[in-house]
Every structure is written in C-alpha cells, then in structure tokens.
CSV table of C-alpha atoms in Angstrom, one decimal:
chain,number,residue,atom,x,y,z
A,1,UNK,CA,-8.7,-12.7,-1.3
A,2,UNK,CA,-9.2,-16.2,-2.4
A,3,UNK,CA,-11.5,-16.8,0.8
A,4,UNK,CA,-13.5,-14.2,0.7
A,5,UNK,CA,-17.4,-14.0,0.1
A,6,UNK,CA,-18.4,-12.4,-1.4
A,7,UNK,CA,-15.4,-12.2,-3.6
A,8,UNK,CA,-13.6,-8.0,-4.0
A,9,UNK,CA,-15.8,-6.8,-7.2
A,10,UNK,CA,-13.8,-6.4,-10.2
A,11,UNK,CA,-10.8,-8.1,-8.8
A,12,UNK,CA,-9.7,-11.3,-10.5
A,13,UNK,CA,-7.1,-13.2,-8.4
A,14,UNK,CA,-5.3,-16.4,-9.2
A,15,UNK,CA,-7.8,-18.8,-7.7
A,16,UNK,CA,-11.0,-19.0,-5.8
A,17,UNK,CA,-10.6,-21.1,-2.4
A,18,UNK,CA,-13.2,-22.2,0.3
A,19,UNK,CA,-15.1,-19.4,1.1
A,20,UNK,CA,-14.8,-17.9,5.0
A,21,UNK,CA,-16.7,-15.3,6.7
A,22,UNK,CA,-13.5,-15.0,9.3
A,23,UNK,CA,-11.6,-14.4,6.6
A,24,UNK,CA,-13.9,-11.6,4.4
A,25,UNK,CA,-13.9,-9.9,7.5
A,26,UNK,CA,-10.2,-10.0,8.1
A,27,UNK,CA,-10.0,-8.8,4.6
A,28,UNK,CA,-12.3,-5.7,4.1
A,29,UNK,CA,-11.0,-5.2,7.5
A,30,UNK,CA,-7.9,-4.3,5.9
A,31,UNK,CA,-8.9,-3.0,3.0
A,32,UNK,CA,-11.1,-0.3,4.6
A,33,UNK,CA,-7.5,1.7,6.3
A,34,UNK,CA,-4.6,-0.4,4.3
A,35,UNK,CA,-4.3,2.7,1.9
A,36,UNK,CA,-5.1,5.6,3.6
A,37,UNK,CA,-2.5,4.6,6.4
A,38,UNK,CA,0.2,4.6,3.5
A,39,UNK,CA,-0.8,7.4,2.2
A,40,UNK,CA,-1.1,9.5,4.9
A,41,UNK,CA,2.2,8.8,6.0
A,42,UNK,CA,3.3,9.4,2.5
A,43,UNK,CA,1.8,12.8,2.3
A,44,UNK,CA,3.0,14.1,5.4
A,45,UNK,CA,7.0,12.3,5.0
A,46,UNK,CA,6.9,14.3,1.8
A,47,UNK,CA,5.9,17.8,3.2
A,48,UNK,CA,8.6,17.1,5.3
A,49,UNK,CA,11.3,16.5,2.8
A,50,UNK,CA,10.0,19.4,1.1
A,51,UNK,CA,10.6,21.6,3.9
A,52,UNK,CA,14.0,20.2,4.6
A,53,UNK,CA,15.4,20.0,1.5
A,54,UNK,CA,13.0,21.7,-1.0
A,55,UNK,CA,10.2,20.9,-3.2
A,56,UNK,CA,12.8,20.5,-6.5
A,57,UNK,CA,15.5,18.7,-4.6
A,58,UNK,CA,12.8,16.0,-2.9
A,59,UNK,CA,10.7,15.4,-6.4
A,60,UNK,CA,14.1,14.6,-8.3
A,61,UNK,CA,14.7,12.0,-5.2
A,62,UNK,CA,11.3,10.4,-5.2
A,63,UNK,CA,11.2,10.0,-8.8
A,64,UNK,CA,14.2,8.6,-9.0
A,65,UNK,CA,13.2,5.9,-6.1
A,66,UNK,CA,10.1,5.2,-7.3
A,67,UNK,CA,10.3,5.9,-11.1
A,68,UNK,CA,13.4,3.0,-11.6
A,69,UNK,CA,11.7,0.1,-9.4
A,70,UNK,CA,8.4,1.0,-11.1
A,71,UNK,CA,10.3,0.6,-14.5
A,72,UNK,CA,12.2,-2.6,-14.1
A,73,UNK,CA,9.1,-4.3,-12.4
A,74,UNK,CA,7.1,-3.3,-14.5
A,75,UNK,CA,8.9,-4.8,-17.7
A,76,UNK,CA,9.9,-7.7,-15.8
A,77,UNK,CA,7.7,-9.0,-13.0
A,78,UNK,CA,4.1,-7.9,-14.2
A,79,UNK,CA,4.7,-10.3,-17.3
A,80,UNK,CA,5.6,-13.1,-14.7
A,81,UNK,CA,2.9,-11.8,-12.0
A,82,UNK,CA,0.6,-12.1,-15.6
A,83,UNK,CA,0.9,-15.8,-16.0
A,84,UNK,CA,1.3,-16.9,-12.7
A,85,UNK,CA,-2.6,-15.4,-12.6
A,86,UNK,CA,-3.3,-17.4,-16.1
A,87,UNK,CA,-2.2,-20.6,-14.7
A,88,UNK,CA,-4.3,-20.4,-11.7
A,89,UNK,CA,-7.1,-19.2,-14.1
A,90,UNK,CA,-6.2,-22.2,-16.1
A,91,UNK,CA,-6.2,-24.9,-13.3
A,92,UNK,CA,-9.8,-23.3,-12.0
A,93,UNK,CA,-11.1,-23.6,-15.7
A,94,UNK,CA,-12.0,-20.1,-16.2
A,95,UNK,CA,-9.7,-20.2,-19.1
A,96,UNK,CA,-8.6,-22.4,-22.0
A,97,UNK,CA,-5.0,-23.8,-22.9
A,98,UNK,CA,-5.5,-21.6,-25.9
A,99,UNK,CA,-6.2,-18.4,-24.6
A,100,UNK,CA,-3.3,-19.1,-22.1
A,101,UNK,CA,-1.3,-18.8,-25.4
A,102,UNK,CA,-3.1,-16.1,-27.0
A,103,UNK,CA,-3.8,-13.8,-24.4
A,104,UNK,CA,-7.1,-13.2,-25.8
A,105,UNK,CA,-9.7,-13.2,-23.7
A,106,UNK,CA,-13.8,-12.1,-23.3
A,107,UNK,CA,-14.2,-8.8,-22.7
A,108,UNK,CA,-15.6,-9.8,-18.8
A,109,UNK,CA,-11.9,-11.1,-18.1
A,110,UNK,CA,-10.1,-8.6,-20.5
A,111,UNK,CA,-11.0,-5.3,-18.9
A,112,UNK,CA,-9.8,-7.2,-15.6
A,113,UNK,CA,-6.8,-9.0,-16.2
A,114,UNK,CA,-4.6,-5.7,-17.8
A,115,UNK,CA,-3.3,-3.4,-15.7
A,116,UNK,CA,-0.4,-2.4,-13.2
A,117,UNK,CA,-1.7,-4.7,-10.8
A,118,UNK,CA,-0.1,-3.6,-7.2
A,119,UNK,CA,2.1,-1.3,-8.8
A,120,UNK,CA,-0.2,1.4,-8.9
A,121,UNK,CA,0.7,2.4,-5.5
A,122,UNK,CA,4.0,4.0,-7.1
A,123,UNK,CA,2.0,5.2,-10.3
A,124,UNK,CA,-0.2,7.4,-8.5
A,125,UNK,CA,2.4,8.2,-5.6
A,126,UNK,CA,4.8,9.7,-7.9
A,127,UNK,CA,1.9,12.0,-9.4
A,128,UNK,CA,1.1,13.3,-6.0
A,129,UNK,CA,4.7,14.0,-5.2
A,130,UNK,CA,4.9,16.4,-8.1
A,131,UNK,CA,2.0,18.1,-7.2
A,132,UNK,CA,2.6,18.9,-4.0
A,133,UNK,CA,6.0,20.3,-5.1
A,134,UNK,CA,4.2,22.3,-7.9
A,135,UNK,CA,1.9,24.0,-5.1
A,136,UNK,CA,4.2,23.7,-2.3
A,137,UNK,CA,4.5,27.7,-1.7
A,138,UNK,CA,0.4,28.1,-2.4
A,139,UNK,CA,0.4,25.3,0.8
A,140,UNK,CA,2.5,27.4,2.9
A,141,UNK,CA,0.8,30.2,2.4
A,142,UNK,CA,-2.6,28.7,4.0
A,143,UNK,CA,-3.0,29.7,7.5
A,144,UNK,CA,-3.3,26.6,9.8
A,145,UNK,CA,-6.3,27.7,11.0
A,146,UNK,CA,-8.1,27.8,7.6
A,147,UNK,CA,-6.3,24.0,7.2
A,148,UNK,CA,-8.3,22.9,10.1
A,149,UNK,CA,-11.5,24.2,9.7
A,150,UNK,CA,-12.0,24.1,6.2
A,151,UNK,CA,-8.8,22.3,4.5
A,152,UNK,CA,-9.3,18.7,5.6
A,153,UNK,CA,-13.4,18.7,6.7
A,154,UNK,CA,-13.0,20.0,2.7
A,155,UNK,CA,-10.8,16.6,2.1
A,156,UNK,CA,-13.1,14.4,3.7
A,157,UNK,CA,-15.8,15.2,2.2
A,158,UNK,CA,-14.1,15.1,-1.4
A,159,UNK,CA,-13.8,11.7,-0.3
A,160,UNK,CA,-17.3,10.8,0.8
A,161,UNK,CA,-18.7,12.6,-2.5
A,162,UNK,CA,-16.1,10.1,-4.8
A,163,UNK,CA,-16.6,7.0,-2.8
A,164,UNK,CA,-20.6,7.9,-3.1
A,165,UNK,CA,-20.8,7.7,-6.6
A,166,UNK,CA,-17.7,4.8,-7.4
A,167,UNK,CA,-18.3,2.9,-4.1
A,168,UNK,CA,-15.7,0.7,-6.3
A,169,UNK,CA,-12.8,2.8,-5.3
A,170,UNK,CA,-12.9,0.5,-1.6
A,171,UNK,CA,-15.4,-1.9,-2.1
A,172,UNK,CA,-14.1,-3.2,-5.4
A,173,UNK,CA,-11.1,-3.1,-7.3
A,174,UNK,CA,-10.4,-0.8,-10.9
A,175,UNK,CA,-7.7,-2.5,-12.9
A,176,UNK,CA,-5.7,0.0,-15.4
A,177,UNK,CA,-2.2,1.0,-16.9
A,178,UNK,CA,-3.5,4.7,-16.0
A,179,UNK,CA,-5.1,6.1,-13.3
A,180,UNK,CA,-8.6,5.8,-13.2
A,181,UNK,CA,-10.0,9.5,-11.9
A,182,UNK,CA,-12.5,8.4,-9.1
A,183,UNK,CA,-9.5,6.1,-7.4
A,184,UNK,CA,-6.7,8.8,-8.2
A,185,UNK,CA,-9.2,11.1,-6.5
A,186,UNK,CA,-10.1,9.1,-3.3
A,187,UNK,CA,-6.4,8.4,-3.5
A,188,UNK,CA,-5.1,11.6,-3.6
A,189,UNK,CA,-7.3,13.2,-0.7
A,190,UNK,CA,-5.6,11.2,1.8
A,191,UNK,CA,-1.9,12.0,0.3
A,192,UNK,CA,-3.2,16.2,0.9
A,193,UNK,CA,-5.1,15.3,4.1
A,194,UNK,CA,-1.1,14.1,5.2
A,195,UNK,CA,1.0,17.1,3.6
A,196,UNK,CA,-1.8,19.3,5.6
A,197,UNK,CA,-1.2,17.0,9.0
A,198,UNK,CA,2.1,18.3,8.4
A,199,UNK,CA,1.7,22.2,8.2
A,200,UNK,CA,-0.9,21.7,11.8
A,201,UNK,CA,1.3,19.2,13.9
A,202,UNK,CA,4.7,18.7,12.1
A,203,UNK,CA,5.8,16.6,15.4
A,204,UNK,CA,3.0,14.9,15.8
A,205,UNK,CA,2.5,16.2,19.4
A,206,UNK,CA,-1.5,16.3,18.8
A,207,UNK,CA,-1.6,13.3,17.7
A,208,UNK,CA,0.6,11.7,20.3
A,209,UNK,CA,-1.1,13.0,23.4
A,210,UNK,CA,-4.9,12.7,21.9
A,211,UNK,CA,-4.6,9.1,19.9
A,212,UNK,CA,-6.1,7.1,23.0
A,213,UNK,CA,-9.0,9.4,22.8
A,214,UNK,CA,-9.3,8.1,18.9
A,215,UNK,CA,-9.2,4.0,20.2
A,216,UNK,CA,-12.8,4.2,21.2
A,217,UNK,CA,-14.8,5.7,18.1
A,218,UNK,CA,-11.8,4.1,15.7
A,219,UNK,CA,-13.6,0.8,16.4
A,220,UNK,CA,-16.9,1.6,16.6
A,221,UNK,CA,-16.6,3.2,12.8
A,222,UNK,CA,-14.3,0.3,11.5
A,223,UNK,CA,-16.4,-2.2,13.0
A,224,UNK,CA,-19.6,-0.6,11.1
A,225,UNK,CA,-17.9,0.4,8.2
A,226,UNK,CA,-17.0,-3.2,7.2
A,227,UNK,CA,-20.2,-4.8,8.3
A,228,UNK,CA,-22.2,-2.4,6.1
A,229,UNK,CA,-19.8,-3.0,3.4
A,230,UNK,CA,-20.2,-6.5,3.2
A,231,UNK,CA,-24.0,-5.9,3.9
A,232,UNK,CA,-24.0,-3.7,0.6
A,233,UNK,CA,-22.1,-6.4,-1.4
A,234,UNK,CA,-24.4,-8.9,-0.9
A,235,UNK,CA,-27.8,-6.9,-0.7
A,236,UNK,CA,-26.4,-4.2,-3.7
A,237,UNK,CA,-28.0,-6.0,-6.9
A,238,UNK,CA,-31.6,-6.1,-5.4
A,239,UNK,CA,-31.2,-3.6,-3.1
A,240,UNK,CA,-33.6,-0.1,-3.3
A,241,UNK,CA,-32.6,3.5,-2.7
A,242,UNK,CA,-29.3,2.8,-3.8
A,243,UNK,CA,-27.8,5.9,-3.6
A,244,UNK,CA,-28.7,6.7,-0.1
A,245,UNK,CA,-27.3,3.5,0.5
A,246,UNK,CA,-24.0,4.2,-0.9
A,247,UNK,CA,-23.6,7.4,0.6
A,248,UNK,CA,-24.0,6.3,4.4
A,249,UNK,CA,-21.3,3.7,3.1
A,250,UNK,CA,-19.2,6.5,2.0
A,251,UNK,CA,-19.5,8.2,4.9
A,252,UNK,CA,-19.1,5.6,7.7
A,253,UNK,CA,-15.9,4.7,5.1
A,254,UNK,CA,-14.0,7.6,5.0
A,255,UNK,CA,-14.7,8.7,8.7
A,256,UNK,CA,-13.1,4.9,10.1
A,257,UNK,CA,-10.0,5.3,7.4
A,258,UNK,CA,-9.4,8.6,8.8
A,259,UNK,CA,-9.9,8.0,12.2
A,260,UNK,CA,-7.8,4.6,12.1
A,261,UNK,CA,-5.3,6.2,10.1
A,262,UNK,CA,-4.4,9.1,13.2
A,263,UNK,CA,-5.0,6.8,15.7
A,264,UNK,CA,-2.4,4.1,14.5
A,265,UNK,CA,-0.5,6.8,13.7
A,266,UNK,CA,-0.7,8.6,17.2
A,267,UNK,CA,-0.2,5.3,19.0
A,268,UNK,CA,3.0,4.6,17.1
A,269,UNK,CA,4.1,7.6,18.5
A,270,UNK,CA,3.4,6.9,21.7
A,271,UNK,CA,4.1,3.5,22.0
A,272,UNK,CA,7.3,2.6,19.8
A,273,UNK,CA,10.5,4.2,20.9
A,274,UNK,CA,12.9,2.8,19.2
A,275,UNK,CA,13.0,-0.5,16.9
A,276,UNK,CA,13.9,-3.4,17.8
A,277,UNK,CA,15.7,-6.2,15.6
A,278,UNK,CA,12.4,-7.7,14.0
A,279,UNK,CA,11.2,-4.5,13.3
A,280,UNK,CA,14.4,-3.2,11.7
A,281,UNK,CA,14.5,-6.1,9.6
A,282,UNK,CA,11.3,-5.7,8.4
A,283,UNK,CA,11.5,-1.9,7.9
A,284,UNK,CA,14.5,-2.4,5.7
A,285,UNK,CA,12.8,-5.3,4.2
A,286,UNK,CA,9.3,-3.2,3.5
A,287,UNK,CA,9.9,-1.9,0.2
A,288,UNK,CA,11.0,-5.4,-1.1
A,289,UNK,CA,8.1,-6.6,0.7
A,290,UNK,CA,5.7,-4.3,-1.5
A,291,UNK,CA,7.3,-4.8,-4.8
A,292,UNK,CA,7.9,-8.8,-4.9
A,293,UNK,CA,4.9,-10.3,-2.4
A,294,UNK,CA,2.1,-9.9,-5.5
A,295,UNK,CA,3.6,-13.1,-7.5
A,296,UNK,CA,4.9,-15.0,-4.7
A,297,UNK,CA,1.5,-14.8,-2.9
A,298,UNK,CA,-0.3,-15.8,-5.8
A,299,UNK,CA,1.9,-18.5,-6.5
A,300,UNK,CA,1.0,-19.8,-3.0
A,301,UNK,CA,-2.2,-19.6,-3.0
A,302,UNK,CA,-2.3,-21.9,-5.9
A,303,UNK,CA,0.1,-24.4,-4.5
A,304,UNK,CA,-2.2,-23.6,-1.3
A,305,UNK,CA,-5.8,-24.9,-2.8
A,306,UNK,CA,-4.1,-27.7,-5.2
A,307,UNK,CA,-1.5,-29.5,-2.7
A,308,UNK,CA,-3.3,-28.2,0.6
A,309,UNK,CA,-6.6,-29.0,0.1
A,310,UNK,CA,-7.8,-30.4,3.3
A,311,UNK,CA,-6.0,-27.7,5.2
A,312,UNK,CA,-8.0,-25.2,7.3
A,313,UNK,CA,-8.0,-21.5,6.0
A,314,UNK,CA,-6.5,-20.3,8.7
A,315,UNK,CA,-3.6,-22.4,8.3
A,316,UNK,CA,-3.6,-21.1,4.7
A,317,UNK,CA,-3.8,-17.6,4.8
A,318,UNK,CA,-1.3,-17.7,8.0
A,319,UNK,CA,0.9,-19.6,5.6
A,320,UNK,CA,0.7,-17.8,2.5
A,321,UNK,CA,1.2,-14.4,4.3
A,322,UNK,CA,4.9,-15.7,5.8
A,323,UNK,CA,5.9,-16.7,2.5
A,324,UNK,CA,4.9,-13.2,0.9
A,325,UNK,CA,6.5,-11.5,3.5
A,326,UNK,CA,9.6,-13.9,4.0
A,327,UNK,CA,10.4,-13.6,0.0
A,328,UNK,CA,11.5,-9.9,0.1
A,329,UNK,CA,13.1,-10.4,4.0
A,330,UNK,CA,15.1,-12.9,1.9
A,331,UNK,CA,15.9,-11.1,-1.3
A,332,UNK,CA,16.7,-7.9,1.2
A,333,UNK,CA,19.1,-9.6,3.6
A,334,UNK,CA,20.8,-11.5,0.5
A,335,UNK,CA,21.6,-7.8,-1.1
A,336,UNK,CA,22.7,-6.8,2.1
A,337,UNK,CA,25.0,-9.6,2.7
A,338,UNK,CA,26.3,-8.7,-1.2
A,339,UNK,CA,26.6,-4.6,-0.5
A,340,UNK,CA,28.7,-5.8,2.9
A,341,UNK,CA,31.4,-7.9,1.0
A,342,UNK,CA,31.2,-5.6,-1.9
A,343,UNK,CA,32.5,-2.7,0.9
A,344,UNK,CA,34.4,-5.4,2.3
A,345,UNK,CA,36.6,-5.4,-0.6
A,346,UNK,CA,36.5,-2.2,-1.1
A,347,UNK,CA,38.3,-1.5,2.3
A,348,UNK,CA,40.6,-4.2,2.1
A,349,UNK,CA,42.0,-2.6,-1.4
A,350,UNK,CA,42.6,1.3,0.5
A,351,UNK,CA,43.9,-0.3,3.4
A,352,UNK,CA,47.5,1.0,2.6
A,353,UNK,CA,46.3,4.6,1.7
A,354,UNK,CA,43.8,5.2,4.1
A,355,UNK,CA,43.7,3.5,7.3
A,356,UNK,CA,41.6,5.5,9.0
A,357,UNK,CA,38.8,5.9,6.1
A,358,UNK,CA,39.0,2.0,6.2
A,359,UNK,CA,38.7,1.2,9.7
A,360,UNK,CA,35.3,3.8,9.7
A,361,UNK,CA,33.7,1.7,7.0
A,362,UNK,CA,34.9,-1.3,8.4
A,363,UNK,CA,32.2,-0.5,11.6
A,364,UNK,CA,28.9,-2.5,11.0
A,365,UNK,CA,26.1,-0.1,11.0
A,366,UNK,CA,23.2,-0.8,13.3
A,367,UNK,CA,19.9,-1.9,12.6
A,368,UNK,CA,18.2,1.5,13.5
A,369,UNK,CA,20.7,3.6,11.5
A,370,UNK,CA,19.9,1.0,8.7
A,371,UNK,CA,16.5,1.5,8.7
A,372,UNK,CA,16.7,5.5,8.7
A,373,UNK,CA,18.7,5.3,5.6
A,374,UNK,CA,16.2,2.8,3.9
C-alpha cells in the first residue's frame, strides 16, 4: 500500500513510501481476487454447515466466533490500530501534534480515518451468515438447473451493475462503522455465488476435474483487469465517456475474480492432499493472522520508511509481510503452548480416578486434526 501509484483512492494508510510500479501491480493484483476468494469459500463452508447441522444450530456458532473477536478487537485494537495510523500521519506531516491529541480533523481526513478498518470482513460476514440461514429452505427449493443458468449469470451481473456505478467498491477503499450498500452488495454476491457453488457441486468434483481449463483465461482476465484498472486510476479525472469506461472495468473485474476465485479453488483441490507442517501452522495461525497483522504491519511500515530508508522495496514489502504474518504465528503457537500445559495439568490432577481418560488426552494431537478443528 505504501508503494503504490497511484496510491488505493479513499484509503489512508500510515505512510506514503517510494512509489513502485512492481509493487501497484503486485497490489491491485491482489486486490482484484483477495475478497472474492474468501468469500466464496465462506459462502459455500457455510451452506455446508447448514446442511450438516442446520441453519439455527450453524448461525448461533458463527456468531458466536465471529461476534466475540469482533467485540474485543474492536474495543481494544482499533483504538491502538487508530494511533499507530496518527503517528505515521504525524511523522509524514499530514497532521499536527494537536490534532494527534484532539482527534479532530478536516473533513478530507475525517470521513477517512473512522471506521472498522479490516474488521469489516467479520461485520459484513456475520450479516451474510444470517441471511442465508433466514432463506436457507427458499435455497433448497431452487432447482440446480435454474442456479446455473440463471442464479449466478444473475450474481455476476449484480456485481458488474454495483462495481459500474461505485467502481470504489475494488478500485478504492470505503471506510465506515456500517456497511456501506454498494460494498455490502459487491460483497455479498460472491458469499451467494458460494452457498449456490454448494447446492451444484457440493464436492467440488466440477471444479476439480475442469480448473486446468480455467488457468488459461484466469490470466488473461487478471492480467487485463488490473492493467485497465490502474489505466482508469490514472486516466479517470480527465478521462471522457466515463461510464462506458467504468463499465468495461466492471466487467473485465468481476469476470477475473470469479474465474480466479474457481480456479484456485479447483487447483487446491487437485493439487493439495493433505497439509503439511507449514501449512498446518499457518492454517491454525490464519485467523490470528487476519485479526492482529492490521497494526503490526503498519507499525512496520513506519519503522520501514524512517529506519530503512535506503532499503529497496522489495526488501521492504518482503519484510513487512513476515512480520505481519509471523505476529499471529507467534501469538497462536504461544496460546497453544498455554492450552497444552493448561490440559497438562488437568490430566496430571485425574490421574488417580481416571487413567484411561488421562492417558487419551495425554496423546498430542496432529497438525492436520488441529487444523480441522481450527
């Protein structure tokens, strides 16, 4: 983010670094599939939970592990997330001593820097979830046939008309406490276009025989996608016929997230057959991962520009991205290290009374049953 030009419209982040074309690409690269892949998979994991264990039984469970980390880092981190943000603003002199202390700011900066920051993901996530349980029978009543002619064409195109008119949905960022219709919208097609994946090919068969056939135009749309998105970015201002404009964005958008999004999907499929210890680790580490990385990265990115400042980007942004994902592998293997004695103890203190229970527990899981569970 800090390298990129031109810079993620209504996204302020902690500092502004040496610009890099390698790394705007890298970027909108990313940001073009990052989250429809999530919430794709979202979609169709909950459809099958629902169908497992019922609508009412799997909405209690997600709002319960989504709601509570939402809540606590919500009152606790965003503060800290907040003025990690200030301080950079601060060192870059987009910002005063004084409004550091009284959070006032102009209204260009004020509409920006309040909001849920990352955490919208579980906002938004949680309002799909109950959704889907509210019209989980009306879902199962749709013939798969109706799904795939006219339930996700009618998804994708939902998509393409949002994205159209708010082409800051992608190519931009919209910073609120609530959810902000066009994003919830964009947002919310992908979650259904997953729950529907999962009434047409609940093993994934479909997509596991056919996703090398999806490698080919996968990186012709990505590749054109994000070169006429960073075309439109820097041409948008002076730029005629607008609309038009925006709409071929839309559509070459939408068609390389969703055609990305089943080919990763497909090739994961095929390709990964069980995981292996640095995958387990960071599986179980993932949700960490999301909820911490925000602060630390900023942080570093800071300390990156200010006591790095002769160092390559490359070097940076390799850098940075090891200490965002490192922090939660850290924080997640220290609580597991804690939950392990805890049981530990526990199984020491029943060892009279119930040798057998204690000898089960005392077996160390493995990484793959681990991750399962997580």
């Amino acid at each position: 983010m800090p390298y990129s030009t031109p810079a993620m419209p209504g996204l302020v982040w902690s500092v502004t670094d040496t610009p890099s074309q390698t790394a705007t690409v890298l970027m909108w690269s990313i940001e073009v599939v990052i989250m429809p892949v999530f919430l794709v998979v979202a979609g169709f994991l909950a459809s099958q939970s629902m169908a497992n264990r019922g609508p009412s039984k799997t909405l209690k469970n997600r709002l319960k592990r989504l709601g509570w980390p939402l809540l606590w880092t919500t009152l606790f981190l965003i503060p800290v997330d907040l003025y990690i943000w200030l301080c950079g603003l601060l060192a870059d002199g987009v910002i005063t001593p004084r409004k550091l202390q009284s959070l006032k700011f102009d209204d260009a900066l004020d509409s920006k820097i309040w909001g849920l920051s990352h955490l919208w993901f579980l906002q938004y996530l949680m309002t799909y979830v109950a959704l889907l349980a509210l019209g989980w029978d009306r879902l199962q009543s749709i013939g798969t046939t109706s799904l795939r002619r006219w339930g996700l064409p009618a998804c994708l195109g939902i998509a393409v008309a949002v994205l159209a008119a708010r082409p800051e949905v992608v190519w931009g960022f919209q910073h609120a406490f609530l959810p902000v219709a066009s994003k919830w919208i964009y947002s919310g097609v992908f979650f259904l276009a997953g729950a529907m994946w999962w009434r047409l090919d609940p093993q994934l068969q479909a997509l596991t025989e056919h996703s090398k056939r999806l490698i080919g135009p996968s990186v012709m749309l990505w590749t054109a996608a994000v070169t006429v998105g960073i075309w439109w970015l820097t041409q948008a201002p002076n730029a005629t016929a607008s609309m038009v404009n925006q709409t071929s964005l839309a559509i070459l958008t939408v068609a390389a997230a969703a055609c990305v999004t089943f080919a990763l999907v497909g090739l994961s499929m095929r390709k990964v057959n069980r995981l292996g210890p640095i995958t387990g680790r960071l599986a179980s580490a993932s949700f960490l991962i999301y909820l911490l990385h925000h602060p630390v990265v900023g942080l570093a990115h800071i300390s990156a520009k200010y006591a790095a400042t002769d160092f390559p980007v490359w070097i940076k942004v390799v850098g940075v991205t090891l200490i965002g994902v490192g922090a939660g592998i850290v924080v997640d293997f220290l609580g597991q290290c804690r939950r392990e004695r805890s049981a530990s103890g526990t199984n020491e203190t029943s060892q009279d009374t119930l040798p057998f229970e204690s000898a089960a527990r005392m077996v160390p899981e493995s990484t793959e049953s681990r991750t399962r569970a997580a």
